[in-house]
PDB file of C-alpha atoms in Angstrom:
ATOM      1  CA  UNK S  16      67.116 -22.073  -5.115  1.00 37.00           C
ATOM      2  CA  UNK S  17      66.270 -19.147  -2.910  1.00 41.00           C
ATOM      3  CA  UNK S  18      65.605 -15.489  -3.407  1.00 43.00           C
ATOM      4  CA  UNK S  19      66.164 -12.466  -1.234  1.00 49.00           C
ATOM      5  CA  UNK S  20      63.020 -10.525  -0.424  1.00 53.00           C
ATOM      6  CA  UNK S  21      63.317  -6.801  -1.063  1.00 52.00           C
ATOM      7  CA  UNK S  22      60.807  -4.110  -1.860  1.00 47.00           C
ATOM      8  CA  UNK S  23      59.962  -1.775  -4.715  1.00 44.00           C
ATOM      9  CA  UNK S  24      62.369   0.835  -6.043  1.00 44.00           C
ATOM     10  CA  UNK S  25      61.695   4.376  -4.906  1.00 45.00           C
ATOM     11  CA  UNK S  26      64.061   7.296  -5.387  1.00 45.00           C
ATOM     12  CA  UNK S  27      66.485   7.599  -8.284  1.00 45.00           C
ATOM     13  CA  UNK S  28      70.178   7.851  -7.333  1.00 43.00           C
ATOM     14  CA  UNK S  29      72.411   8.659 -10.283  1.00 45.00           C
ATOM     15  CA  UNK S  30      72.052   5.852 -12.819  1.00 52.00           C
ATOM     16  CA  UNK S  31      70.284   3.487 -10.462  1.00 61.00           C
ATOM     17  CA  UNK S  32      67.094   3.439  -8.459  1.00 75.00           C
ATOM     18  CA  UNK S  33      67.392   3.100  -4.723  1.00 86.00           C
ATOM     19  CA  UNK S  34      65.890  -0.107  -3.378  1.00 90.00           C
ATOM     20  CA  UNK S  35      63.629   0.499  -0.392  1.00 91.00           C
ATOM     21  CA  UNK S  36      63.828  -2.560   1.843  1.00 94.00           C
ATOM     22  CA  UNK S  37      60.568  -3.897   3.271  1.00 94.00           C
ATOM     23  CA  UNK S  38      60.071  -7.438   4.535  1.00 96.00           C
ATOM     24  CA  UNK S  39      57.323  -7.676   7.162  1.00 96.00           C
ATOM     25  CA  UNK S  40      57.091 -11.461   6.697  1.00 96.00           C
ATOM     26  CA  UNK S  41      58.630 -14.200   4.549  1.00 95.00           C
ATOM     27  CA  UNK S  42      55.224 -14.776   2.965  1.00 94.00           C
ATOM     28  CA  UNK S  43      54.633 -11.100   2.161  1.00 93.00           C
ATOM     29  CA  UNK S  44      54.235 -10.015  -1.468  1.00 92.00           C
ATOM     30  CA  UNK S  45      57.423 -10.155  -3.534  1.00 91.00           C
ATOM     31  CA  UNK S  46      57.893  -6.910  -5.446  1.00 92.00           C
ATOM     32  CA  UNK S  47      61.597  -6.967  -6.200  1.00 93.00           C
ATOM     33  CA  UNK S  48      63.804 -10.055  -6.112  1.00 93.00           C
ATOM     34  CA  UNK S  49      67.474 -10.955  -6.341  1.00 94.00           C
ATOM     35  CA  UNK S  50      68.357 -14.315  -7.880  1.00 96.00           C
ATOM     36  CA  UNK S  51      71.699 -16.038  -8.224  1.00 95.00           C
ATOM     37  CA  UNK S  52      73.236 -16.896 -11.604  1.00 95.00           C
ATOM     38  CA  UNK S  53      72.884 -20.472 -12.806  1.00 94.00           C
ATOM     39  CA  UNK S  54      76.243 -22.266 -12.983  1.00 93.00           C
ATOM     40  CA  UNK S  55      76.515 -25.929 -13.984  1.00 92.00           C
ATOM     41  CA  UNK S  56      78.584 -27.836 -11.434  1.00 88.00           C
ATOM     42  CA  UNK S  57      79.885 -31.357 -10.917  1.00 86.00           C
ATOM     43  CA  UNK S  58      80.976 -33.540  -8.009  1.00 81.00           C
ATOM     44  CA  UNK S  59      84.407 -31.960  -7.928  1.00 80.00           C
ATOM     45  CA  UNK S  60      82.863 -28.516  -7.523  1.00 77.00           C
ATOM     46  CA  UNK S  61      80.832 -29.826  -4.586  1.00 73.00           C
ATOM     47  CA  UNK S  62      83.777 -31.293  -2.686  1.00 74.00           C
ATOM     48  CA  UNK S  63      86.561 -28.886  -3.702  1.00 72.00           C
ATOM     49  CA  UNK S  64      85.570 -26.235  -1.175  1.00 68.00           C
ATOM     50  CA  UNK S  65      85.525 -28.777   1.646  1.00 66.00           C
ATOM     51  CA  UNK S  66      88.949 -30.061   0.632  1.00 65.00           C
ATOM     52  CA  UNK S  67      90.413 -26.550   0.502  1.00 68.00           C
ATOM     53  CA  UNK S  68      88.793 -25.470   3.767  1.00 67.00           C
ATOM     54  CA  UNK S  69      88.144 -28.641   5.787  1.00 67.00           C
ATOM     55  CA  UNK S  70      86.132 -28.326   8.978  1.00 72.00           C
ATOM     56  CA  UNK S  71      83.871 -30.414  11.189  1.00 69.00           C
ATOM     57  CA  UNK S  72      80.682 -28.845   9.831  1.00 74.00           C
ATOM     58  CA  UNK S  73      81.487 -30.045   6.303  1.00 71.00           C
ATOM     59  CA  UNK S  74      81.928 -33.588   7.585  1.00 71.00           C
ATOM     60  CA  UNK S  75      78.561 -33.396   9.349  1.00 75.00           C
ATOM     61  CA  UNK S  76      76.907 -32.226   6.132  1.00 72.00           C
ATOM     62  CA  UNK S  77      78.241 -35.251   4.265  1.00 70.00           C
ATOM     63  CA  UNK S  78      77.300 -37.678   7.038  1.00 73.00           C
ATOM     64  CA  UNK S  79      73.723 -36.476   7.388  1.00 73.00           C
ATOM     65  CA  UNK S  80      72.629 -35.362   3.920  1.00 74.00           C
ATOM     66  CA  UNK S  81      72.307 -36.871   0.466  1.00 78.00           C
ATOM     67  CA  UNK S  82      73.682 -34.569  -2.208  1.00 77.00           C
ATOM     68  CA  UNK S  83      73.213 -35.164  -5.927  1.00 83.00           C
ATOM     69  CA  UNK S  84      74.437 -33.363  -9.020  1.00 89.00           C
ATOM     70  CA  UNK S  85      71.331 -32.350 -11.000  1.00 91.00           C
ATOM     71  CA  UNK S  86      70.671 -32.806 -14.686  1.00 95.00           C
ATOM     72  CA  UNK S  87      71.728 -29.314 -15.714  1.00 95.00           C
ATOM     73  CA  UNK S  88      69.609 -29.299 -18.864  1.00 95.00           C
ATOM     74  CA  UNK S  89      66.551 -29.603 -16.629  1.00 97.00           C
ATOM     75  CA  UNK S  90      67.820 -27.495 -13.729  1.00 95.00           C
ATOM     76  CA  UNK S  91      68.821 -24.528 -15.928  1.00 96.00           C
ATOM     77  CA  UNK S  92      65.390 -24.589 -17.569  1.00 97.00           C
ATOM     78  CA  UNK S  93      63.743 -24.662 -14.131  1.00 97.00           C
ATOM     79  CA  UNK S  94      65.841 -21.673 -13.053  1.00 96.00           C
ATOM     80  CA  UNK S  95      64.804 -19.733 -16.157  1.00 97.00           C
ATOM     81  CA  UNK S  96      61.166 -20.643 -15.614  1.00 98.00           C
ATOM     82  CA  UNK S  97      61.335 -19.519 -11.979  1.00 96.00           C
ATOM     83  CA  UNK S  98      62.623 -16.116 -13.093  1.00 97.00           C
ATOM     84  CA  UNK S  99      59.937 -15.872 -15.778  1.00 97.00           C
ATOM     85  CA  UNK S 100      57.239 -16.794 -13.267  1.00 97.00           C
ATOM     86  CA  UNK S 101      58.388 -13.982 -10.981  1.00 96.00           C
ATOM     87  CA  UNK S 102      58.405 -11.519 -13.885  1.00 97.00           C
ATOM     88  CA  UNK S 103      54.954 -12.642 -15.028  1.00 97.00           C
ATOM     89  CA  UNK S 104      53.680 -12.077 -11.484  1.00 96.00           C
ATOM     90  CA  UNK S 105      54.882  -8.469 -11.629  1.00 96.00           C
ATOM     91  CA  UNK S 106      58.124  -8.713  -9.656  1.00 95.00           C
ATOM     92  CA  UNK S 107      61.259  -6.933 -10.793  1.00 94.00           C
ATOM     93  CA  UNK S 108      64.115  -9.458 -10.933  1.00 95.00           C
ATOM     94  CA  UNK S 109      67.833  -8.724 -10.547  1.00 94.00           C
ATOM     95  CA  UNK S 110      70.528 -11.310 -11.256  1.00 94.00           C
ATOM     96  CA  UNK S 111      73.714 -11.337  -9.204  1.00 96.00           C
ATOM     97  CA  UNK S 112      76.953 -11.187 -11.203  1.00 96.00           C
ATOM     98  CA  UNK S 113      79.080 -14.306 -11.405  1.00 96.00           C
ATOM     99  CA  UNK S 114      81.887 -14.418  -8.844  1.00 96.00           C
ATOM    100  CA  UNK S 115      85.098 -16.139 -10.016  1.00 91.00           C
ATOM    101  CA  UNK S 116      86.201 -19.124  -7.950  1.00 87.00           C
ATOM    102  CA  UNK S 117      82.678 -19.666  -6.611  1.00 92.00           C
ATOM    103  CA  UNK S 118      81.050 -22.638  -8.320  1.00 90.00           C
ATOM    104  CA  UNK S 119      77.506 -22.408  -6.920  1.00 90.00           C
ATOM    105  CA  UNK S 120      75.619 -19.120  -6.433  1.00 93.00           C
ATOM    106  CA  UNK S 121      72.018 -20.292  -6.402  1.00 90.00           C
ATOM    107  CA  UNK S 122      71.233 -19.250  -2.831  1.00 92.00           C
ATOM    108  CA  UNK S 123      71.442 -15.453  -2.342  1.00 94.00           C
ATOM    109  CA  UNK S 124      69.048 -15.849   0.604  1.00 93.00           C
ATOM    110  CA  UNK S 125      71.985 -17.286   2.535  1.00 96.00           C
ATOM    111  CA  UNK S 126      74.439 -14.402   2.000  1.00 97.00           C
ATOM    112  CA  UNK S 127      71.968 -11.650   2.965  1.00 97.00           C
ATOM    113  CA  UNK S 128      68.461 -11.461   4.382  1.00 97.00           C
ATOM    114  CA  UNK S 129      65.844  -8.786   4.976  1.00 97.00           C
ATOM    115  CA  UNK S 130      63.913  -8.073   8.156  1.00 98.00           C
ATOM    116  CA  UNK S 131      61.455  -5.162   8.108  1.00 97.00           C
ATOM    117  CA  UNK S 132      63.314  -2.181   6.583  1.00 97.00           C
ATOM    118  CA  UNK S 133      66.860  -3.552   6.777  1.00 97.00           C
ATOM    119  CA  UNK S 134      69.139  -5.853   4.795  1.00 97.00           C
ATOM    120  CA  UNK S 135      71.504  -7.869   7.003  1.00 98.00           C
ATOM    121  CA  UNK S 136      74.717  -9.200   5.523  1.00 97.00           C
ATOM    122  CA  UNK S 137      75.256 -12.744   6.718  1.00 97.00           C
ATOM    123  CA  UNK S 138      78.450 -13.732   8.487  1.00 97.00           C
ATOM    124  CA  UNK S 139      79.433 -17.145   7.164  1.00 95.00           C
ATOM    125  CA  UNK S 140      81.991 -19.542   8.593  1.00 92.00           C
ATOM    126  CA  UNK S 141      82.598 -20.836   5.052  1.00 89.00           C
ATOM    127  CA  UNK S 142      85.339 -19.005   3.067  1.00 90.00           C
ATOM    128  CA  UNK S 143      83.559 -19.856  -0.203  1.00 89.00           C
ATOM    129  CA  UNK S 144      80.361 -18.180   0.990  1.00 90.00           C
ATOM    130  CA  UNK S 145      82.390 -15.184   2.113  1.00 93.00           C
ATOM    131  CA  UNK S 146      83.671 -14.872  -1.457  1.00 94.00           C
ATOM    132  CA  UNK S 147      80.157 -15.343  -2.789  1.00 95.00           C
ATOM    133  CA  UNK S 148      79.001 -12.303  -0.826  1.00 96.00           C
ATOM    134  CA  UNK S 149      81.120 -10.112  -3.110  1.00 96.00           C
ATOM    135  CA  UNK S 150      78.346 -10.468  -5.702  1.00 97.00           C
ATOM    136  CA  UNK S 151      76.296  -8.044  -3.590  1.00 96.00           C
ATOM    137  CA  UNK S 152      78.861  -5.217  -3.701  1.00 94.00           C
ATOM    138  CA  UNK S 153      77.169  -3.304  -6.528  1.00 93.00           C
ATOM    139  CA  UNK S 154      73.812  -3.511  -4.713  1.00 94.00           C
ATOM    140  CA  UNK S 155      74.910  -2.301  -1.278  1.00 95.00           C
ATOM    141  CA  UNK S 156      74.927   1.436  -2.116  1.00 94.00           C
ATOM    142  CA  UNK S 157      71.410   1.043  -3.509  1.00 94.00           C
ATOM    143  CA  UNK S 158      69.860  -0.644  -0.477  1.00 95.00           C
ATOM    144  CA  UNK S 159      68.027   1.805   1.753  1.00 94.00           C
ATOM    145  CA  UNK S 160      69.408   0.309   4.974  1.00 96.00           C
ATOM    146  CA  UNK S 161      72.212  -2.222   5.530  1.00 97.00           C
ATOM    147  CA  UNK S 162      73.537  -3.823   8.725  1.00 98.00           C
ATOM    148  CA  UNK S 163      76.604  -6.054   9.054  1.00 96.00           C
ATOM    149  CA  UNK S 164      76.729  -8.892  11.584  1.00 96.00           C
ATOM    150  CA  UNK S 165      79.754  -8.150  13.799  1.00 94.00           C
ATOM    151  CA  UNK S 166      80.532 -11.518  15.358  1.00 97.00           C
ATOM    152  CA  UNK S 167      79.659 -15.198  15.392  1.00 97.00           C
ATOM    153  CA  UNK S 168      78.167 -16.960  12.387  1.00 97.00           C
ATOM    154  CA  UNK S 169      74.751 -16.676  10.789  1.00 98.00           C
ATOM    155  CA  UNK S 170      73.352 -17.358   7.308  1.00 97.00           C
ATOM    156  CA  UNK S 171      70.038 -16.255   5.881  1.00 97.00           C
ATOM    157  CA  UNK S 172      68.764 -19.792   5.337  1.00 97.00           C
ATOM    158  CA  UNK S 173      68.475 -20.054   9.120  1.00 98.00           C
ATOM    159  CA  UNK S 174      66.475 -16.825   9.455  1.00 98.00           C
ATOM    160  CA  UNK S 175      62.693 -16.945   9.098  1.00 97.00           C
ATOM    161  CA  UNK S 176      60.659 -13.749   9.444  1.00 98.00           C
ATOM    162  CA  UNK S 177      57.112 -14.298  10.734  1.00 97.00           C
ATOM    163  CA  UNK S 178      54.434 -11.705  11.437  1.00 94.00           C
ATOM    164  CA  UNK S 179      55.830 -11.121  14.914  1.00 94.00           C
ATOM    165  CA  UNK S 180      58.985 -13.040  15.865  1.00 97.00           C
ATOM    166  CA  UNK S 181      62.082 -14.018  13.885  1.00 98.00           C
ATOM    167  CA  UNK S 182      63.068 -17.690  14.106  1.00 98.00           C
ATOM    168  CA  UNK S 183      66.799 -18.439  13.781  1.00 98.00           C
ATOM    169  CA  UNK S 184      67.937 -22.036  13.368  1.00 98.00           C
ATOM    170  CA  UNK S 185      71.115 -23.154  15.145  1.00 98.00           C
ATOM    171  CA  UNK S 186      72.422 -25.177  12.210  1.00 95.00           C
ATOM    172  CA  UNK S 187      76.000 -25.917  11.183  1.00 92.00           C
ATOM    173  CA  UNK S 188      76.048 -22.435   9.609  1.00 94.00           C
ATOM    174  CA  UNK S 189      74.641 -20.440  12.548  1.00 97.00           C
ATOM    175  CA  UNK S 190      75.636 -20.277  16.213  1.00 97.00           C
ATOM    176  CA  UNK S 191      74.465 -18.526  19.380  1.00 98.00           C
ATOM    177  CA  UNK S 192      77.118 -15.835  19.052  1.00 98.00           C
ATOM    178  CA  UNK S 193      75.688 -14.982  15.650  1.00 98.00           C
ATOM    179  CA  UNK S 194      72.190 -14.822  17.162  1.00 98.00           C
ATOM    180  CA  UNK S 195      73.436 -12.442  19.858  1.00 98.00           C
ATOM    181  CA  UNK S 196      75.099 -10.274  17.209  1.00 98.00           C
ATOM    182  CA  UNK S 197      71.845 -10.174  15.246  1.00 98.00           C
ATOM    183  CA  UNK S 198      69.986  -9.025  18.358  1.00 98.00           C
ATOM    184  CA  UNK S 199      72.495  -6.162  18.675  1.00 98.00           C
ATOM    185  CA  UNK S 200      71.937  -5.294  15.014  1.00 98.00           C
ATOM    186  CA  UNK S 201      68.181  -5.205  15.603  1.00 98.00           C
ATOM    187  CA  UNK S 202      68.675  -2.661  18.389  1.00 98.00           C
ATOM    188  CA  UNK S 203      70.944  -0.552  16.179  1.00 97.00           C
ATOM    189  CA  UNK S 204      68.455  -0.739  13.293  1.00 97.00           C
ATOM    190  CA  UNK S 205      65.492   0.076  15.533  1.00 97.00           C
ATOM    191  CA  UNK S 206      63.783  -3.269  14.916  1.00 98.00           C
ATOM    192  CA  UNK S 207      61.571  -4.257  17.851  1.00 97.00           C
ATOM    193  CA  UNK S 208      61.249  -8.017  17.319  1.00 97.00           C
ATOM    194  CA  UNK S 209      61.946 -11.047  19.442  1.00 98.00           C
ATOM    195  CA  UNK S 210      64.505 -13.492  18.036  1.00 98.00           C
ATOM    196  CA  UNK S 211      63.639 -17.113  18.833  1.00 98.00           C
ATOM    197  CA  UNK S 212      66.498 -19.639  18.455  1.00 98.00           C
ATOM    198  CA  UNK S 213      65.456 -23.027  17.054  1.00 98.00           C
ATOM    199  CA  UNK S 214      67.486 -26.094  18.027  1.00 98.00           C
ATOM    200  CA  UNK S 215      67.788 -29.311  16.033  1.00 97.00           C
ATOM    201  CA  UNK S 216      67.744 -32.844  17.352  1.00 96.00           C
ATOM    202  CA  UNK S 217      70.953 -33.802  15.514  1.00 92.00           C
ATOM    203  CA  UNK S 218      73.961 -32.316  13.776  1.00 90.00           C
ATOM    204  CA  UNK S 219      74.510 -31.821  10.071  1.00 89.00           C
ATOM    205  CA  UNK S 220      71.456 -29.608   9.429  1.00 93.00           C
ATOM    206  CA  UNK S 221      72.213 -27.266   6.546  1.00 91.00           C
ATOM    207  CA  UNK S 222      69.637 -24.562   7.378  1.00 95.00           C
ATOM    208  CA  UNK S 223      66.325 -24.061   9.164  1.00 98.00           C
ATOM    209  CA  UNK S 224      64.552 -23.547   5.829  1.00 96.00           C
ATOM    210  CA  UNK S 225      65.316 -27.166   4.907  1.00 94.00           C
ATOM    211  CA  UNK S 226      63.318 -28.378   7.942  1.00 96.00           C
ATOM    212  CA  UNK S 227      60.564 -25.778   8.299  1.00 97.00           C
ATOM    213  CA  UNK S 228      59.021 -23.362   5.838  1.00 95.00           C
ATOM    214  CA  UNK S 229      56.049 -21.020   5.865  1.00 96.00           C
ATOM    215  CA  UNK S 230      53.450 -21.692   3.175  1.00 93.00           C
ATOM    216  CA  UNK S 231      50.716 -19.311   4.275  1.00 92.00           C
ATOM    217  CA  UNK S 232      49.471 -17.244   7.201  1.00 88.00           C
ATOM    218  CA  UNK S 233      49.897 -19.395  10.305  1.00 93.00           C
ATOM    219  CA  UNK S 234      50.583 -22.483   8.160  1.00 97.00           C
ATOM    220  CA  UNK S 235      53.897 -24.285   7.681  1.00 97.00           C
ATOM    221  CA  UNK S 236      55.567 -27.476   6.503  1.00 97.00           C
ATOM    222  CA  UNK S 237      57.879 -29.125   9.034  1.00 97.00           C
ATOM    223  CA  UNK S 238      60.118 -32.165   9.308  1.00 96.00           C
ATOM    224  CA  UNK S 239      59.327 -32.803  12.945  1.00 95.00           C
ATOM    225  CA  UNK S 240      62.090 -35.351  13.814  1.00 96.00           C
ATOM    226  CA  UNK S 241      64.755 -32.781  12.898  1.00 96.00           C
ATOM    227  CA  UNK S 242      63.747 -30.395  15.710  1.00 97.00           C
ATOM    228  CA  UNK S 243      63.948 -30.799  19.459  1.00 98.00           C
ATOM    229  CA  UNK S 244      60.499 -31.198  21.076  1.00 97.00           C
ATOM    230  CA  UNK S 245      60.806 -27.779  22.715  1.00 98.00           C
ATOM    231  CA  UNK S 246      61.745 -26.000  19.490  1.00 98.00           C
ATOM    232  CA  UNK S 247      58.934 -27.733  17.660  1.00 98.00           C
ATOM    233  CA  UNK S 248      56.516 -26.544  20.344  1.00 97.00           C
ATOM    234  CA  UNK S 249      57.726 -22.955  19.861  1.00 97.00           C
ATOM    235  CA  UNK S 250      56.830 -23.142  16.182  1.00 98.00           C
ATOM    236  CA  UNK S 251      53.612 -25.089  16.807  1.00 97.00           C
ATOM    237  CA  UNK S 252      52.421 -22.339  19.165  1.00 96.00           C
ATOM    238  CA  UNK S 253      52.337 -19.948  16.199  1.00 96.00           C
ATOM    239  CA  UNK S 254      51.608 -22.203  13.216  1.00 97.00           C
ATOM    240  CA  UNK S 255      49.396 -25.053  12.144  1.00 97.00           C
ATOM    241  CA  UNK S 256      51.937 -27.589  10.953  1.00 97.00           C
ATOM    242  CA  UNK S 257      51.879 -30.124   8.154  1.00 97.00           C
TER     243      UNK S 257
END
């Protein structure tokens, strides 16, 4: 499960409060969070999208990753406890509405991501994820600043915001054209940050956040064999790695 980092509500706009975006780092304080709805799914749900929209990336996922259907009695309870933990910590939690014909909506981080004062709408190659993005429609007028990626492909699970640079993993979901489009969006949004592409040693990587994650200031977990030596050195120059 993943959440989208947004900031506290500020000015009231009709019936809703405006949501002022602020994400200086992916380990900054969470004040307001968007979570996906929990939907039980089975094996057919997992493979149906790939059968309807077959592509090479889906085959690479299957070849290089082990996917299991969870025990939904446990997983639903974990989802509820995650939300309660966020609430208990003082965060305001919003749940995305269920989108018909989309079986899994647990990863809103992938369909949109925040950098500094801007929400960026991901540009997915996957038609199912494109449908999933419709869940954000009611939120878009409330976000203080929104940018749309114009070309290429990029998903939020490949985008990691550090104190200075933004790492973007070149997974099956994100390509160099998408990185270039994000750089253009940064210029348009007035964001003065370097974007550092991260390459993987093999194909079939779902997202950067499955291979590297920040767990504290200058500290991260990494699966070193998944990254090229050069990309690992780029991360190691900024983080102590476990």
